[in-house]
Short mmCIF file of C-alpha atoms and ligand atoms in Angstrom, two decimals:
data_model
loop_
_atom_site.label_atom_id
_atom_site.label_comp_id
_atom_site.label_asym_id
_atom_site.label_seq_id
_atom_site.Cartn_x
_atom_site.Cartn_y
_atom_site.Cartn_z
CA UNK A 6 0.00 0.00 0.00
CA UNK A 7 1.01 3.26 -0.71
CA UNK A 8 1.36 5.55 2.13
CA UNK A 9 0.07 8.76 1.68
CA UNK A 10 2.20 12.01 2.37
CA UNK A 11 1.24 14.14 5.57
CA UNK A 12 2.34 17.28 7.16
CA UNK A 13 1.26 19.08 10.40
CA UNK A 14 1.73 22.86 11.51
CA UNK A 15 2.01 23.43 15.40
CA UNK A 16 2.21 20.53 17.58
CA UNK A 17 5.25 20.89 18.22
CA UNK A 18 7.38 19.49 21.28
CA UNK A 19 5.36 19.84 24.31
CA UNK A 20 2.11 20.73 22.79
CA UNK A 21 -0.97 19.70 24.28
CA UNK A 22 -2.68 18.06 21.16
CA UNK A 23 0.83 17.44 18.70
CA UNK A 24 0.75 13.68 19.96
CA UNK A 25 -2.75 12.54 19.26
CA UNK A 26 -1.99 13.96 15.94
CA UNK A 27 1.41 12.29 15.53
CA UNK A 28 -0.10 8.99 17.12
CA UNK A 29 -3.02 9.20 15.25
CA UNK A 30 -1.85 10.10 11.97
CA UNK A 31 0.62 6.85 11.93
CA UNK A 32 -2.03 4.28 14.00
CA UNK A 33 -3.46 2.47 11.05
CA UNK A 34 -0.76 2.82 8.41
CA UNK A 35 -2.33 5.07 5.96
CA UNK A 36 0.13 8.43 5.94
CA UNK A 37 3.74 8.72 6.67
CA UNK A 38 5.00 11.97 8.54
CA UNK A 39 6.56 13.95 5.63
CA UNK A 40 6.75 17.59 6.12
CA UNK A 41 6.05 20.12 9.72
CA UNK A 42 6.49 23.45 10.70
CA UNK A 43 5.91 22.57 13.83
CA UNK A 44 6.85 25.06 16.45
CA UNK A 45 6.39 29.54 16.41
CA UNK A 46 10.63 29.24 17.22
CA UNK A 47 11.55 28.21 13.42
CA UNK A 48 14.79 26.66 15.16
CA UNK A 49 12.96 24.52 17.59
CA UNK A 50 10.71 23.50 14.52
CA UNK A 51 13.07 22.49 12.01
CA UNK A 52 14.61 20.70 15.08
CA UNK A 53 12.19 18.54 16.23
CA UNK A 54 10.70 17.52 13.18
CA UNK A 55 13.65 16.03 11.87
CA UNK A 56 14.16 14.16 15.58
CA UNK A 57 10.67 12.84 14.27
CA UNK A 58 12.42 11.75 10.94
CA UNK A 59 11.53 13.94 8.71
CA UNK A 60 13.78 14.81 6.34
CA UNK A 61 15.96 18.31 6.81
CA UNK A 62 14.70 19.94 3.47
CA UNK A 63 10.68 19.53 4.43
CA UNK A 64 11.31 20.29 8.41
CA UNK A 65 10.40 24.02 7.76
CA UNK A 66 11.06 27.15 10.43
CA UNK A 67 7.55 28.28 9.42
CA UNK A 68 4.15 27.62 7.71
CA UNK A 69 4.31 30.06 4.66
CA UNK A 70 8.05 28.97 4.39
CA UNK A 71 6.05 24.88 4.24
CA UNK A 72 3.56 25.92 1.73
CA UNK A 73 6.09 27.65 -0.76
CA UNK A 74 8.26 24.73 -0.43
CA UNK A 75 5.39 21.92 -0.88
CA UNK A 76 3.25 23.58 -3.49
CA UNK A 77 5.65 23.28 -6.15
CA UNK A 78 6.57 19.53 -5.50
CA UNK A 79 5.78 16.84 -7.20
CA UNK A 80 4.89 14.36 -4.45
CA UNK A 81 3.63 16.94 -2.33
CA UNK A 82 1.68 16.39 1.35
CA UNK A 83 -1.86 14.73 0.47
CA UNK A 84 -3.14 16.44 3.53
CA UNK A 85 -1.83 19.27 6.19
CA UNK A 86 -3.08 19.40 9.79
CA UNK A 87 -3.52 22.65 11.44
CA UNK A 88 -2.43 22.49 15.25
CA UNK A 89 -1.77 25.51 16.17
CA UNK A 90 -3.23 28.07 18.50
CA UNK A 91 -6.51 29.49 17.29
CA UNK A 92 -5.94 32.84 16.08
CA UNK A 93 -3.63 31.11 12.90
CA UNK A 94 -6.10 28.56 11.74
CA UNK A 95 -8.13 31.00 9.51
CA UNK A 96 -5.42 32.39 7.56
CA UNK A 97 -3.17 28.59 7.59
CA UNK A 98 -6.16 26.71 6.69
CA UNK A 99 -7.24 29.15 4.00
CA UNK A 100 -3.84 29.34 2.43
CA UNK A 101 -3.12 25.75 2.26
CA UNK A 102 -6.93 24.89 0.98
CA UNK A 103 -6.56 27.88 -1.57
CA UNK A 104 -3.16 25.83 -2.96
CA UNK A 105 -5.00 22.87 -3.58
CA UNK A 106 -4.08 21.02 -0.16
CA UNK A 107 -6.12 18.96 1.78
CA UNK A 108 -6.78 20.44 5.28
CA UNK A 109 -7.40 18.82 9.08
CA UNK A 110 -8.03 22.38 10.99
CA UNK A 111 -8.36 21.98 14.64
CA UNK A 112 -11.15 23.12 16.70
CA UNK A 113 -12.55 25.77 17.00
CA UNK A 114 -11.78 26.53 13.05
CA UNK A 115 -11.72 29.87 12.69
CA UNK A 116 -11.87 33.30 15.53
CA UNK A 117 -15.04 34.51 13.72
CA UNK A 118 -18.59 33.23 12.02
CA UNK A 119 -17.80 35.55 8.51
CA UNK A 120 -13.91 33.52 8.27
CA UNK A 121 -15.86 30.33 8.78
CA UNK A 122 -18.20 30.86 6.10
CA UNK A 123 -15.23 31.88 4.32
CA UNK A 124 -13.36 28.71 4.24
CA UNK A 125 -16.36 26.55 3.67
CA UNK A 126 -16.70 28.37 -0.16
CA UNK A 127 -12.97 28.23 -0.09
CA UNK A 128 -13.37 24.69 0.36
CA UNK A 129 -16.17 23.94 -1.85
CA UNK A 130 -14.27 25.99 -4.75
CA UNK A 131 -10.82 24.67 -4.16
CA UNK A 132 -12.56 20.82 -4.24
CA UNK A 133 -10.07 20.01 -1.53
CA UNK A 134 -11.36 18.46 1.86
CA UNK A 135 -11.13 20.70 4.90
CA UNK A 136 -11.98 18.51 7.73
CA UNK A 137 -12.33 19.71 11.34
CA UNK A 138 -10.71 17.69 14.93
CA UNK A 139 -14.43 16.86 16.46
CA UNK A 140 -12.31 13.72 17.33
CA UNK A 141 -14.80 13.06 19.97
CA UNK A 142 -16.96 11.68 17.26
CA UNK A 143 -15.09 9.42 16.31
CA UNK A 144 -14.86 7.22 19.01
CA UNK A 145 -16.82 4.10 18.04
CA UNK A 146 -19.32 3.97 20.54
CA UNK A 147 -20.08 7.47 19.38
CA UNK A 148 -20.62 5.99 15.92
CA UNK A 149 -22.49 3.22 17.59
CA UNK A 150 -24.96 5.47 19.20
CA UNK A 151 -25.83 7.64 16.19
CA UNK A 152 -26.32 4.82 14.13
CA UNK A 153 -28.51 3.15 16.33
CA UNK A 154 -30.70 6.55 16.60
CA UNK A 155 -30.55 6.68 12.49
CA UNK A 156 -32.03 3.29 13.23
CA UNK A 157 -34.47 4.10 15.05
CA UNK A 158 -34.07 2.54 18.15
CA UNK A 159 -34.59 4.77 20.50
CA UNK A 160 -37.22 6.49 17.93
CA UNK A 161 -37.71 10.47 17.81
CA UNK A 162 -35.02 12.23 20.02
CA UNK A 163 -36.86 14.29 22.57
CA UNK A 164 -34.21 15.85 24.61
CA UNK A 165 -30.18 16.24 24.48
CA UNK A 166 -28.23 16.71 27.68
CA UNK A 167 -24.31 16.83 27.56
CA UNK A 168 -21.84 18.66 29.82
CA UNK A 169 -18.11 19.27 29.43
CA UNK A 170 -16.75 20.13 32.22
CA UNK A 171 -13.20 19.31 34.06
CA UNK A 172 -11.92 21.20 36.96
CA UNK A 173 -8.05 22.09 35.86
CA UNK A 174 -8.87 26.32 36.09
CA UNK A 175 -10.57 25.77 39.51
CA UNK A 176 -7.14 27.28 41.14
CA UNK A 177 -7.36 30.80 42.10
CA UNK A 178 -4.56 31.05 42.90
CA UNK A 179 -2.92 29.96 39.11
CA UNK A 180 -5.04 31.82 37.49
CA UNK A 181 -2.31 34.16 36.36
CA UNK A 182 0.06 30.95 34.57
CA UNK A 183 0.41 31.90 31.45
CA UNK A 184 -1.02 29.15 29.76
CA UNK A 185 -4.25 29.49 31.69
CA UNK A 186 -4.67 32.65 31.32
CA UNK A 187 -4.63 33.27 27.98
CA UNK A 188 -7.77 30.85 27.72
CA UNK A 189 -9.41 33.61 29.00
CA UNK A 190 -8.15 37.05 27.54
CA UNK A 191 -10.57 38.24 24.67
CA UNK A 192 -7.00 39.04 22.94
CA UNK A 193 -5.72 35.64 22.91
CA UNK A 194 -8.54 33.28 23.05
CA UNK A 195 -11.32 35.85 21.40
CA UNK A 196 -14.98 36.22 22.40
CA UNK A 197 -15.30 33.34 24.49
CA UNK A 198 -13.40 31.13 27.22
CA UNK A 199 -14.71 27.60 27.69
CA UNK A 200 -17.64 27.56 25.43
CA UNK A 201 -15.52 28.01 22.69
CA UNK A 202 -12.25 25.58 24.08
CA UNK A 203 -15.09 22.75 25.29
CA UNK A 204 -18.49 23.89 24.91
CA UNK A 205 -18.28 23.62 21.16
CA UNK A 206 -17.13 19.75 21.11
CA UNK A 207 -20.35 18.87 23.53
CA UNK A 208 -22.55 20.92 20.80
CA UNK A 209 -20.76 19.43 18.08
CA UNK A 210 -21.57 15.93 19.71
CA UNK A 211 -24.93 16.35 20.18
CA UNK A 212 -25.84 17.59 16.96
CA UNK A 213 -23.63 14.56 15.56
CA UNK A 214 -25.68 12.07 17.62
CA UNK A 215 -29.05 13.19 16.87
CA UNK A 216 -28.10 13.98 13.34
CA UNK A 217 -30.06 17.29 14.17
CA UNK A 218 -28.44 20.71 13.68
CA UNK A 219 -28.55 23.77 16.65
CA UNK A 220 -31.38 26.30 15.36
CA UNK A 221 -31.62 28.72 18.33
CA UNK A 222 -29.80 28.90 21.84
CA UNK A 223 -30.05 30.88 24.81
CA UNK A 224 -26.45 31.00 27.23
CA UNK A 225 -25.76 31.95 30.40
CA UNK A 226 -21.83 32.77 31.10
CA UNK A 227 -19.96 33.48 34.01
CA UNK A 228 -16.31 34.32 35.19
CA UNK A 229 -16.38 32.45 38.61
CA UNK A 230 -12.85 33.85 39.25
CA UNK A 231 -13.23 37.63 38.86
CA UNK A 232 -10.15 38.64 37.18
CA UNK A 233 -11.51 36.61 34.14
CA UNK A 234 -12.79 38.40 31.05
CA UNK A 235 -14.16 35.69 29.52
CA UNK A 236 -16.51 32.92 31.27
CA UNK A 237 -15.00 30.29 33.03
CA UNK A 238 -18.39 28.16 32.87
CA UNK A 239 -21.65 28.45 31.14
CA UNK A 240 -25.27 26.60 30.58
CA UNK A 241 -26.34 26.86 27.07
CA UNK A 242 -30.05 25.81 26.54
CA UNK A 243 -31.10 25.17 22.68
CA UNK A 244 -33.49 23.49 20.35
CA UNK A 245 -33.03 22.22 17.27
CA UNK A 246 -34.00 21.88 13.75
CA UNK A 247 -36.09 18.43 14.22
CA UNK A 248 -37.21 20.41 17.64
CA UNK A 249 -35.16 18.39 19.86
CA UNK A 250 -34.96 19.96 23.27
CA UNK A 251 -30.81 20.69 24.01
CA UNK A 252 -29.16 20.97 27.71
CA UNK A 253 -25.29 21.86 27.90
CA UNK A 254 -23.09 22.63 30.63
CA UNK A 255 -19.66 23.06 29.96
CA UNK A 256 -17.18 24.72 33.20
CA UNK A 257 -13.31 24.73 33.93
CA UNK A 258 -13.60 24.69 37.22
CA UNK A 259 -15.88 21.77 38.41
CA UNK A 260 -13.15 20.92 40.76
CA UNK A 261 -13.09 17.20 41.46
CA UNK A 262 -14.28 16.41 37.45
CA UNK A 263 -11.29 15.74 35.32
CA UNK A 264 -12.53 15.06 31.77
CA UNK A 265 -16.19 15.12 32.10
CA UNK A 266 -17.53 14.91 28.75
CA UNK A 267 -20.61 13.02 28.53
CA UNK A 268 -23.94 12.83 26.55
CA UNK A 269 -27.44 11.59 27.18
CA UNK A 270 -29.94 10.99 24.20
CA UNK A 271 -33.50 10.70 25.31
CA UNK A 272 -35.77 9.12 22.59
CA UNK A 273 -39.18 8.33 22.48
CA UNK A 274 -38.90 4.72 22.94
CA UNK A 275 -35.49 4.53 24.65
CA UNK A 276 -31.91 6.44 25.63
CA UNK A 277 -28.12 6.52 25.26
CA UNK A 278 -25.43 7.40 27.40
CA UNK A 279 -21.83 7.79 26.58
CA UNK A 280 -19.13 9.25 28.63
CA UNK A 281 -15.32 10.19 27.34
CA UNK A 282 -14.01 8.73 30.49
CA UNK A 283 -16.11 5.00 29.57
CA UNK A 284 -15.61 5.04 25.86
CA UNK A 285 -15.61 1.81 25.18
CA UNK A 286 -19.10 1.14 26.83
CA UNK A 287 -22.71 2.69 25.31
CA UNK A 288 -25.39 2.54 27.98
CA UNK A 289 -29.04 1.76 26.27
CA UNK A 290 -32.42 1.58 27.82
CA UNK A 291 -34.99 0.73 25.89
CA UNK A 292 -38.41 2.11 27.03
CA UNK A 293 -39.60 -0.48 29.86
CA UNK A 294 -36.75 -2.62 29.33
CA UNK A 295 -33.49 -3.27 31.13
CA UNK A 296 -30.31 -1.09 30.62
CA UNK A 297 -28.09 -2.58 28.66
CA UNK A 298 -24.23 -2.10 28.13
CA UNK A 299 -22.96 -2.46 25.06
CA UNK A 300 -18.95 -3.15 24.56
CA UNK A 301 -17.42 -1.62 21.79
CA UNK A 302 -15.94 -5.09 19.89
CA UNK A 303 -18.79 -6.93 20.40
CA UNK A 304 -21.03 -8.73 17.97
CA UNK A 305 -23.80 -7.23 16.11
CA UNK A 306 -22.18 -3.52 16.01
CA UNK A 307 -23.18 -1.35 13.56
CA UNK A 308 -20.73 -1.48 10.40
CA UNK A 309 -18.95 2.26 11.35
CA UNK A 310 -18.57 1.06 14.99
CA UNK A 311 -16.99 -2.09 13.87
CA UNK A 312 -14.46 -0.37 11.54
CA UNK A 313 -13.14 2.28 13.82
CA UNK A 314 -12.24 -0.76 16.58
CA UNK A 315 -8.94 -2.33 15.94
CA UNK A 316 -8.28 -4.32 19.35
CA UNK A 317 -10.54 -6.97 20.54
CA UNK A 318 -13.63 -6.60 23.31
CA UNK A 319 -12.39 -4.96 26.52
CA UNK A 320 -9.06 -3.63 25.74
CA UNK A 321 -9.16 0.14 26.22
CA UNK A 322 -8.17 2.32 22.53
CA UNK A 323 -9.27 5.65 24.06
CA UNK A 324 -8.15 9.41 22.79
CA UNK A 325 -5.52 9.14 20.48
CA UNK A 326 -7.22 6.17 18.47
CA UNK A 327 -10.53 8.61 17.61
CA UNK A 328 -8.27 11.15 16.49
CA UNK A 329 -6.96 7.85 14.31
CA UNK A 330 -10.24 7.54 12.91
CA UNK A 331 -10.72 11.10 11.88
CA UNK A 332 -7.51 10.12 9.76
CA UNK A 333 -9.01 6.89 8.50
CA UNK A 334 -12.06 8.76 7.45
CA UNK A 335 -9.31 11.03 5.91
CA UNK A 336 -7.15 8.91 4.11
CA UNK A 337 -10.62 6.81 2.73
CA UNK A 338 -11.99 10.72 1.43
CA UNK A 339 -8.74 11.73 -0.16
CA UNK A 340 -8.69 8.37 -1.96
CA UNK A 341 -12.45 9.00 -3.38
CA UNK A 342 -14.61 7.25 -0.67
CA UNK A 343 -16.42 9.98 1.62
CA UNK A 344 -16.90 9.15 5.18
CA UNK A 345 -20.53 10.53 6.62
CA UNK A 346 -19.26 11.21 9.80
CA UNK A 347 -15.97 13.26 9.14
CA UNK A 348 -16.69 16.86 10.43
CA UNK A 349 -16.14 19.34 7.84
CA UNK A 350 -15.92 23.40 7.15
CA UNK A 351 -19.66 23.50 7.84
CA UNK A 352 -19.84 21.35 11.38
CA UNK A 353 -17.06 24.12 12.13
CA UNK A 354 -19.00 27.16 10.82
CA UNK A 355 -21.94 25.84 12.73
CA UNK A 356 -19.60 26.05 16.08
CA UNK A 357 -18.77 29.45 15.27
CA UNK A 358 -21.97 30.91 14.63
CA UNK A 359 -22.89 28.76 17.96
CA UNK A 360 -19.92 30.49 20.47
CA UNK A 361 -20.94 34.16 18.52
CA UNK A 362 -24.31 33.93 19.19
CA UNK A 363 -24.60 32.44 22.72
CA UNK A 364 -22.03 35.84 24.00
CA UNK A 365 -24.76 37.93 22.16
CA UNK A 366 -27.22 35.96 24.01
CA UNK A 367 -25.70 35.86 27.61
CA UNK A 368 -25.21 39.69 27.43
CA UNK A 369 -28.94 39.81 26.55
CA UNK A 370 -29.54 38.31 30.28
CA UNK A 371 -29.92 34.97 28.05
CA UNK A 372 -32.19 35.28 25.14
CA UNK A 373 -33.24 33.01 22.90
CA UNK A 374 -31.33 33.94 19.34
CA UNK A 375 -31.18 32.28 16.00
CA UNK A 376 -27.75 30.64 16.00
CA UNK A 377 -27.37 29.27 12.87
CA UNK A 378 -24.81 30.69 10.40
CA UNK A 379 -26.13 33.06 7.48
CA UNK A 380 -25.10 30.94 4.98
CA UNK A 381 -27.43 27.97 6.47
CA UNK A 382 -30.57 30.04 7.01
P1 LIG B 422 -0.19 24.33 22.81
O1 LIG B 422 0.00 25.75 23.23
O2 LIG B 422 0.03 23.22 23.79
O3 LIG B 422 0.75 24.03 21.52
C1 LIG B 422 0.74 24.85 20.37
C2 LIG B 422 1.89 24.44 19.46
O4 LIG B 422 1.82 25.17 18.26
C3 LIG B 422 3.26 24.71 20.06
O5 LIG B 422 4.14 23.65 19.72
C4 LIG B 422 3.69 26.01 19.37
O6 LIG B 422 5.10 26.18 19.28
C5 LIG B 422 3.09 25.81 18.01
N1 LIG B 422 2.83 27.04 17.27
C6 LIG B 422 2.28 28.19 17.73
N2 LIG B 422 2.16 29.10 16.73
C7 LIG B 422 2.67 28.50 15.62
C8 LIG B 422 2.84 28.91 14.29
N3 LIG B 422 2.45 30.12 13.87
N4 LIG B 422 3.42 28.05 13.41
C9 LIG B 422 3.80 26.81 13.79
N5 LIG B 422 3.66 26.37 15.06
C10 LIG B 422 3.11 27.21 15.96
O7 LIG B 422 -1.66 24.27 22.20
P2 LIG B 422 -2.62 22.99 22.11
O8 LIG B 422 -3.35 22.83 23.40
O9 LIG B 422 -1.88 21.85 21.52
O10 LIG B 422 -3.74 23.55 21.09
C11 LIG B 422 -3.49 23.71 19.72
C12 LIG B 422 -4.84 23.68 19.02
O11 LIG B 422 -5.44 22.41 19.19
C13 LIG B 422 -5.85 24.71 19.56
O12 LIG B 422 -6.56 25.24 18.50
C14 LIG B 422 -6.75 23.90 20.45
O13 LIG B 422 -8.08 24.44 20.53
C15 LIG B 422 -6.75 22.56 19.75
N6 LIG B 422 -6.98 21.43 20.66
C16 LIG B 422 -7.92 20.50 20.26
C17 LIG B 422 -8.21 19.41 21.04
C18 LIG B 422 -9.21 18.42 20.55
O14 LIG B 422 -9.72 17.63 21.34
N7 LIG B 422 -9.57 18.40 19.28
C19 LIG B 422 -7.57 19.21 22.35
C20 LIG B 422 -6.53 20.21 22.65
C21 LIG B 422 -6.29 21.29 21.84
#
């Protein structure tokens, strides 16, 4: 099999998400690490990628210096991650997409709802896939549960209810580190604090699982530690399209929590649980029936749970093997097949117009506003 050819911008040594990407990318076989400009200190780049093999003339001090040096190449990247802070992954993702590259932007996709309408007609005109790191979805029990609500089985979703929330801001007293406290300065992180950094994967998630998109929302943000611009926590309440009833709370500093991401799907006939802490295990009632767990590798999975599993029934995969399903999903799109679930430019539009309209909404002592993008209404 040929492997295909894959870069990454950001991530470099030390970086909070630069692993999952490396581990991920490499998991299943289908891309070999070609080409990075991986850290803002070109020096430190160059450096680091070639301690992660990649050749000295494609480990580049910087991502313009990347994109004039792979354009022009015959065997080129097939696909570019963006992993770098937010504020760059507007201008990286358009440039790249614009020269005919295949993009994986990390969340959230752009600083604004006008750039992420932006890069989806970028997208659509340049033909190119621009993919976005929901990785969350990915997970198989994640596929399991929205196929089994495409199914049917728990019939018409009712109600939504999903928090992510993890305690690791919680210290007063470290509010002030500098890589906490940029989360949280409008200049750094833009309009929004945790909605944006977690909020938007819970929305993203429940939207994916009811395979239902956010129509209108109503927030309510705070800054439990003072000195914080932006909130530190907030309840978003919002209904959707197919007038399913949405619950979120998403807070960095539920002391005590460490990665609490979960979901609930209430049906009509049944409901779902999933947590990010159990991923391997879907919880399903069925409407005056016994709760059931379901194991991911078990029997009678649905087909996209089955092929996102590599390891056999009870042995753990966990983070870095969803983020190697959003690159199996990849590598299957850039050779022709296109995966439903792979988030794209308009899952990450969505999120923006989402995070943009619930600040509107929680200065407006929470009202309910239309938060769908322009370019869906
Ligand atoms: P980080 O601060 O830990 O690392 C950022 C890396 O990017 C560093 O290596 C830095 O040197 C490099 N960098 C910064 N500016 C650059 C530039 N202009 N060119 C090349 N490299 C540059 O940040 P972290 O936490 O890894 O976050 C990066 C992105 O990933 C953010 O957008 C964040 O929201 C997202 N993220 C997504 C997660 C997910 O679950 N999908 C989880 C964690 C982060």
């Amino acid at each position: 099999m040929t492997k295909l050819k894959w870069g990454m911008i950001g991530g470099g040594e030390g970086s909070q998400i630069g692993p999952a990407h490396r581990l991920g990318a490499l998991a299943d076989g289908h891309f070999e690490f070609t080409a990075g400009a991986l850290d803002h200190r070109p020096d430190v780049g160059r450096d680091y990628a070639q301690r992660l093999g990649i050749a000295a003339d494609r480990a580049y001090g910087d991502w313009t210096e990347m994109l004039a040096g792979e354009k022009n190449r015959d065997d080129r990247i097939d696909l570019v991650t963006v992993a770098t802070p937010n504020a760059t992954h507007f201008e990286i993702t358009k440039s790249f997409l614009e020269a005919g590259f295949n993009v994986l932007c990390e969340k959230p996709m752009t600083m604004t709802v006008e750039e992420g309408e932006e890069i989806v007609k970028v997208a659509e005109k340049s033909g190119k896939i621009c993919a976005v790191n929901y990785c969350y979805s990915a997970y198989p029990m994640v596929r399991q549960a929205r196929a089994m609500v495409r199914a049917g089985e728990i019939g018409k979703v009712r109600l939504v209810v999903t928090n992510f929330s993890h305690g690791h801001h919680g210290d007063a007293t470290d509010a002030d580190n500098p890589r906490v406290r940029w989360r949280y300065d409008p200049a750094m992180a833009g309009v929004s604090g945790q909605f944006a950094d977690c909020g938007i994967h819970a929305l993203h998630m429940a939207s994916f699982i009811s395979d239902d998109k956010v129509e209108t929302l109503s927030a309510d943000f705070a800054s439990t530690i003072p000195s914080r611009e932006l909130e530190d926590d907030a309840m978003v309440n919002f209904r959707m399209q197919g007038g399913t009833v949405g619950r979120l709370w998403t807070s960095s500093v539920a002391i005590g929590r460490q990665h609490g991401f979960d979901i609930q799907v209430f049906g009509e006939t049944g409901g779902l649980r999933w947590a990010s802490e159990q991923p391997n295990q879907l919880i399903y009632t069925p409407v005056g029936g016994r709760t059931q767990v379901i194991e991911k590798g078990e029997g009678g999975l649905y087909e996209d749970a089955q092929r996102l599993s590599r390891v056999a029934i009870a042995h753990p995969e966990g983070f870095p093997l969803a983020v190697a399903n959003i690159y199996c999903d990849l590598a299957d799109a850039i050779k022709g097949e296109v995966r439903d679930g792979l988030p794209g430019a308009a899952d990450g539009v969505r999120s923006m117009a989402a995070v943009h309209t619930a600040v509107q909404s929680a200065k407006a002592g929470g009202a309910w506003l239309d938060a769908r993008p322009s370019i869906f209404r």
